[in-house]
């Protein structure tokens, strides 16, 4: 997937987020931060901060593992804090997540099923030695936005009748954003609500084995070239 | 996302006590902070007493002292049930209970505080050794874990929390002082609508981010206390 | 019970406490504070302080319910804090109690059984509308010292084969201190370890229907007149 | 009890890192604080790596980065089991796991932190919605509560916690900074022996009592970090 496609997906996710508190997962979701309305959306990071600011200038900031105290959920990437930020321990951080207090999370996905199941952490047949905070994020956030390429790197569909990869959580996805389309779950049914004009409904269906309905108000949009945003 | 001070909007509202209690629905469950005097939201309590069309209430609070501002609610016959740990010394409540007007659910204080904290954390039930083998475990599921009897307790959430803090900043972050913390931070996490009264409202950036005890995500409405 | 007897019991409890962190219940246990070695025992109060100091001078301190921020577990009695004090919320306070972190608690008792059951919060046939933190204290403290008069105000025994009053907790009492005797529980058996010289073993047995053994090293002591301690 | 500063003794010991790790028993379960770099007790970790007669260890920690000072323990074959949420990127650990030398128990990060917090709070088991219906719930008891499936998880305690804080006072009270808190305050409560490394040791009374995050009751040994 090209950088510009990733940025398009991130930008499109950001359009879903106009206020509130959001946790962004790793991968494409990290890019979403650049497109959020300034000051209206506050970012939470599970390692213990509400009010994540931009990364410090790498030319001015040297990471010393012995003394660094402010990083994002990677555990190693330095960040800054916004003026309204607060810090807390892991228990309170996961109270925010599991307890239903996040307005949304944007999370990368390996597969999503037509019932909103999410697979994002493991691949069958491989050792499963890490899960992190993904399951808590997805179980608790008021909205779960899956940000993903429409097809796998091998060209296989990822939006399926049922996930074949190990689940992160059942029935929790609220919105799927890919480079071709946006799907939303309403009362347990999956709807196509937006697609780009460069493909047909039939082509989309072919790439999307999950059963879904086409929303009455389906929007057909031009995929804009986003490119790297200019950081202010 | 390099938002500056004037761009930050968290959605936390700053209202008067009267405006704030108007947001409380009829028949609401309400958590009320405080342990004795410290941390008790007396300013919001007075406003609630005056807002007489909100009734059939369930109160979740540690105790109700005999001089509590909320006692008028019993005289007004607006309380259906109270859940907490210590009500013996409140004559109004004991009278209402004996007359069958109020239901009381008694929990050990540590079970109460953990039920609230876990309610806010999305964990709906837990096994505690407290009260095992006592009358307060009657009718509750028990299980021997690590060779010791435990009681299954269900967590608590509420429609509304009315709490008290020392300071809020204009984002809605809170700090407490001394023994006035008590149940307030946990209750802030466990209600759909959290209303907090504070002594002082300060600018964003004036609170040390390491010292903020309740991040704004748990706060809906901030009310500045007025002198009594 | 006379004031001097209460003070004797409190003083005798304090002899059990030479270091660590202790929570004192209401009634006689409150008096224990006056007899503790200075600086070696730190007091915890369940409303959220570790490091309780003496009450402030009542002539200099006016309690304003609107603004008072530092009280003991009564919720209304002002206290001071020692230099090493810390404050915390109820969750952490009961983590200290239930989690087994207190070295001891001294608690008033209505009845104690020969198996260490404690009844301290309710009387049969009366409305039970308050329990407070007693159950958590007794379930969690490493040592539970029951401070009590040997007989009830009506002259009835309180140290019994089985409690007839509602229990606070089962098998948790470690030491019983009365104006006549000290009993300790060792490996599930109750032992008389100390008694005052003004009564005989037979008289004590008569007042104490619980079955207990007399410790090999039984101490017979003179009950000292304690009186009010001089606050420094 | 009006103790003055020079009379206060809490029993907390102040030792060197080498002296401190000598208190760790063989075959101990050890909680290790930190989330990535911040809050990781690197000074104590180095001392533990050098104290080679302590083995058959169980580590309880969120993750073990590929540059962790503790990785040497795998080369030294001193680890029996690790319990935590993310180990995928640690080549030494993955290698030891594939060779059958190390057992790994994987928990969702929120379940891990709550299991530690509740372990310290004397609550041995709880129902969480996290992981319900996933492979990480396999073999675990489940129950539908409030219409939603939950997994019964057992709390965690340990023989030892090695953690990191910013400052300790001479009573043993601790404060943390920024995202270096993470698992440290909960781990301090959940171990029989809590050893903490700090940047600075200050006099009693220098920490604001409202800002102390870990009261001394949870601390056994304080070690001042030395410059590396």
Coordinates of N, CA and C in Angstrom, one line a residue, chain A residues 46-49 63-76 79 87-91 94-95 98 121 127-133 135-136 138-140 166-170 172, chain D residues 35-38 42 46 85-88 94 97-98 104 106-111 113-114 117 128-131 133-136 148 164 166 177-183 185-186 199 225 228:
Chain A
X46 N -2.5 4.5 26.0 CA -2.7 3.5 27.1 C -1.6 3.5 28.1
X47 N -0.4 3.9 27.8 CA 0.7 3.9 28.8 C 0.5 5.0 29.8
X48 N -0.5 5.8 29.7 CA -0.8 6.7 30.9 C -0.9 8.2 30.6
X49 N -1.4 8.6 29.5 CA -1.5 10.1 29.2 C -2.8 10.3 28.5
X63 N 16.8 10.4 22.7 CA 16.1 9.4 23.6 C 17.2 8.7 24.5
X64 N 17.1 9.0 25.8 CA 18.0 8.2 26.7 C 17.1 7.2 27.5
X65 N 17.3 5.9 27.2 CA 16.5 4.9 27.9 C 16.5 5.0 29.4
X66 N 17.6 5.6 30.0 CA 17.7 5.7 31.4 C 16.9 6.7 32.0
X67 N 16.5 7.8 31.2 CA 15.9 8.9 31.8 C 14.6 9.4 31.2
X68 N 14.3 8.8 30.0 CA 13.1 9.3 29.3 C 11.8 9.0 30.1
X69 N 10.9 10.0 30.1 CA 9.7 9.8 31.0 C 8.4 10.0 30.2
X70 N 8.5 10.4 28.9 CA 7.2 10.7 28.2 C 7.3 10.1 26.8
X71 N 6.6 9.0 26.6 CA 6.6 8.3 25.4 C 5.1 7.9 25.0
X72 N 4.9 7.4 23.8 CA 3.6 6.9 23.4 C 3.5 5.4 23.7
X73 N 2.4 4.8 23.3 CA 2.2 3.4 23.6 C 3.2 2.4 23.0
X74 N 4.1 2.9 22.2 CA 5.1 2.0 21.7 C 6.1 1.8 22.8
X75 N 6.1 2.6 23.8 CA 7.0 2.5 24.9 C 8.4 3.2 24.7
X76 N 8.7 3.5 23.4 CA 10.0 4.1 23.1 C 9.9 5.4 22.4
X79 N 7.1 11.7 22.9 CA 6.0 12.6 22.5 C 6.0 13.9 23.3
X87 N -1.5 12.8 33.5 CA -0.8 11.5 33.5 C -1.5 10.6 34.6
X88 N -1.4 9.3 34.4 CA -2.0 8.4 35.4 C -1.4 7.0 35.2
X89 N -1.7 6.1 36.1 CA -1.1 4.8 36.0 C -2.0 3.9 35.1
X90 N -1.5 2.6 34.9 CA -2.1 1.7 34.0 C -3.5 1.4 34.4
X91 N -3.8 1.3 35.7 CA -5.1 0.9 36.1 C -6.1 1.9 35.7
X94 N -6.6 2.0 31.8 CA -7.5 0.9 31.3 C -8.9 1.1 31.9
X95 N -9.1 1.8 33.0 CA -10.5 2.2 33.4 C -11.1 3.0 32.3
X98 N -11.5 0.2 29.1 CA -12.5 -0.9 29.3 C -13.8 -0.4 29.8
X121 N -4.7 -9.2 15.8 CA -3.5 -9.4 16.6 C -2.7 -10.6 16.4
X127 N 3.3 -18.3 16.3 CA 3.4 -18.1 17.8 C 2.6 -16.8 18.1
X128 N 1.8 -16.9 19.1 CA 1.1 -15.7 19.5 C 1.7 -15.3 20.9
X129 N 2.5 -14.3 20.8 CA 3.3 -13.9 22.0 C 3.1 -12.4 22.3
X130 N 2.1 -11.8 21.7 CA 1.8 -10.4 22.1 C 0.4 -10.0 21.7
X131 N -0.3 -9.4 22.6 CA -1.6 -8.8 22.4 C -1.7 -7.4 22.7
X132 N -1.0 -6.9 23.8 CA -1.0 -5.5 24.2 C -2.4 -5.1 24.6
X133 N -2.7 -3.9 24.4 CA -4.0 -3.3 24.9 C -5.1 -3.4 23.9
X135 N -7.3 -5.6 22.9 CA -8.6 -6.2 23.2 C -9.4 -5.3 24.2
X136 N -8.7 -4.6 25.1 CA -9.4 -3.7 26.0 C -9.9 -2.5 25.3
X138 N -10.9 -2.3 22.2 CA -12.0 -2.6 21.3 C -13.2 -3.0 22.1
X139 N -13.0 -3.6 23.3 CA -14.2 -4.0 24.1 C -14.8 -2.8 24.7
X140 N -14.0 -1.7 24.9 CA -14.6 -0.6 25.7 C -14.9 0.7 24.9
X166 N -7.6 -15.3 14.4 CA -8.0 -15.2 15.9 C -8.6 -13.8 16.1
X167 N -9.7 -13.9 16.8 CA -10.5 -12.6 17.1 C -9.8 -11.7 18.2
X168 N -10.0 -10.4 18.0 CA -9.7 -9.5 19.0 C -10.9 -9.2 19.9
X169 N -12.1 -9.1 19.3 CA -13.3 -9.0 20.0 C -14.5 -9.3 19.0
X170 N -15.6 -9.7 19.6 CA -16.8 -10.0 18.8 C -17.7 -8.8 18.7
X172 N -17.8 -5.8 17.7 CA -17.5 -4.5 18.3 C -17.2 -3.4 17.2
Chain D
X35 N 6.8 0.5 31.2 CA 6.1 0.3 29.9 C 7.0 0.9 28.9
X36 N 7.8 0.0 28.2 CA 8.9 0.5 27.4 C 9.9 1.0 28.3
X37 N 10.5 2.1 27.9 CA 11.6 2.7 28.7 C 11.1 3.3 30.0
X38 N 10.1 4.2 30.0 CA 9.7 4.9 31.2 C 9.3 4.0 32.3
X42 N 15.8 -0.1 35.5 CA 17.0 -0.6 34.7 C 18.2 -0.9 35.7
X46 N 19.9 -4.5 36.2 CA 21.3 -4.8 35.9 C 21.9 -5.6 37.1
X85 N 1.8 -9.0 28.5 CA 0.9 -8.8 27.4 C 1.5 -8.7 26.0
X86 N 2.9 -8.5 26.0 CA 3.5 -8.3 24.7 C 4.9 -8.7 24.6
X87 N 5.2 -9.8 24.0 CA 6.6 -10.3 23.9 C 7.0 -10.6 22.5
X88 N 6.2 -10.3 21.5 CA 6.4 -10.7 20.1 C 7.8 -10.2 19.6
X94 N 11.6 -15.0 22.3 CA 10.9 -15.8 21.3 C 11.7 -17.1 21.0
X97 N 11.4 -19.4 24.0 CA 10.1 -20.0 24.0 C 10.0 -21.1 23.0
X98 N 10.6 -20.9 21.8 CA 10.5 -22.0 20.7 C 11.3 -23.2 21.1
X104 N 5.2 -19.0 28.4 CA 4.6 -17.7 28.3 C 3.1 -17.7 28.6
X106 N 0.0 -15.3 28.3 CA -0.3 -14.0 27.6 C -1.7 -13.5 28.2
X107 N -1.7 -12.2 28.7 CA -3.0 -11.6 29.1 C -3.2 -10.3 28.4
X108 N -4.4 -9.9 28.1 CA -4.6 -8.6 27.6 C -4.1 -7.6 28.6
X109 N -3.5 -6.5 28.1 CA -2.8 -5.5 29.0 C -3.7 -5.0 30.1
X110 N -5.0 -4.7 29.8 CA -5.9 -4.2 30.8 C -6.2 -5.3 31.9
X111 N -6.3 -6.5 31.4 CA -6.5 -7.6 32.4 C -5.3 -7.8 33.3
X113 N -3.1 -5.4 34.2 CA -2.9 -4.3 35.2 C -4.0 -4.5 36.2
X114 N -5.2 -4.9 35.9 CA -6.2 -5.0 36.9 C -6.0 -6.2 37.8
X117 N -3.5 -4.9 40.3 CA -4.1 -4.0 41.2 C -5.0 -4.8 42.2
X128 N -14.2 -10.0 33.6 CA -14.0 -8.9 32.6 C -14.5 -9.2 31.2
X129 N -15.0 -8.2 30.5 CA -15.5 -8.5 29.2 C -14.4 -8.7 28.2
X130 N -13.2 -8.2 28.5 CA -12.0 -8.3 27.6 C -11.7 -9.7 27.3
X131 N -11.5 -10.0 26.1 CA -11.0 -11.3 25.6 C -12.2 -12.4 25.5
X133 N -14.8 -14.6 24.0 CA -15.0 -15.1 22.6 C -13.7 -15.1 21.8
X134 N -12.5 -14.9 22.5 CA -11.2 -15.0 21.7 C -10.4 -16.2 22.3
X135 N -9.3 -16.4 21.6 CA -8.4 -17.5 22.0 C -7.8 -17.3 23.4
X136 N -7.7 -16.0 23.8 CA -7.2 -15.8 25.2 C -8.1 -16.2 26.3
X148 N -23.9 -9.7 28.6 CA -22.7 -9.7 27.8 C -21.8 -10.8 28.4
X164 N 10.2 1.3 39.6 CA 11.0 2.5 39.6 C 10.0 3.7 39.9
X166 N 10.2 8.3 40.7 CA 11.1 9.4 40.6 C 11.8 9.8 41.9
X177 N 6.6 10.3 37.7 CA 6.4 11.4 36.8 C 5.9 10.9 35.4
X178 N 5.0 11.7 34.8 CA 4.6 11.5 33.4 C 4.2 10.0 33.1
X179 N 4.6 9.5 32.0 CA 4.2 8.1 31.6 C 5.1 7.1 32.3
X180 N 5.9 7.5 33.3 CA 6.8 6.5 34.0 C 6.0 5.9 35.2
X181 N 4.8 6.3 35.4 CA 4.0 5.6 36.4 C 3.7 4.2 36.0
X182 N 2.9 4.1 34.9 CA 2.3 2.8 34.3 C 2.1 1.7 35.4
X183 N 2.8 0.6 35.3 CA 2.4 -0.5 36.2 C 3.0 -0.4 37.6
X185 N 2.8 1.7 40.4 CA 2.0 1.8 41.6 C 1.3 0.6 42.0
X186 N 0.7 -0.1 41.0 CA -0.1 -1.3 41.3 C 0.8 -2.4 41.7
X199 N 15.3 8.2 41.4 CA 16.3 9.2 41.0 C 16.8 10.0 42.2
X225 N 19.3 5.3 42.4 CA 20.0 5.0 41.1 C 21.4 5.6 41.1
X228 N 24.9 5.8 35.1 CA 25.4 4.7 34.3 C 26.6 5.2 33.4

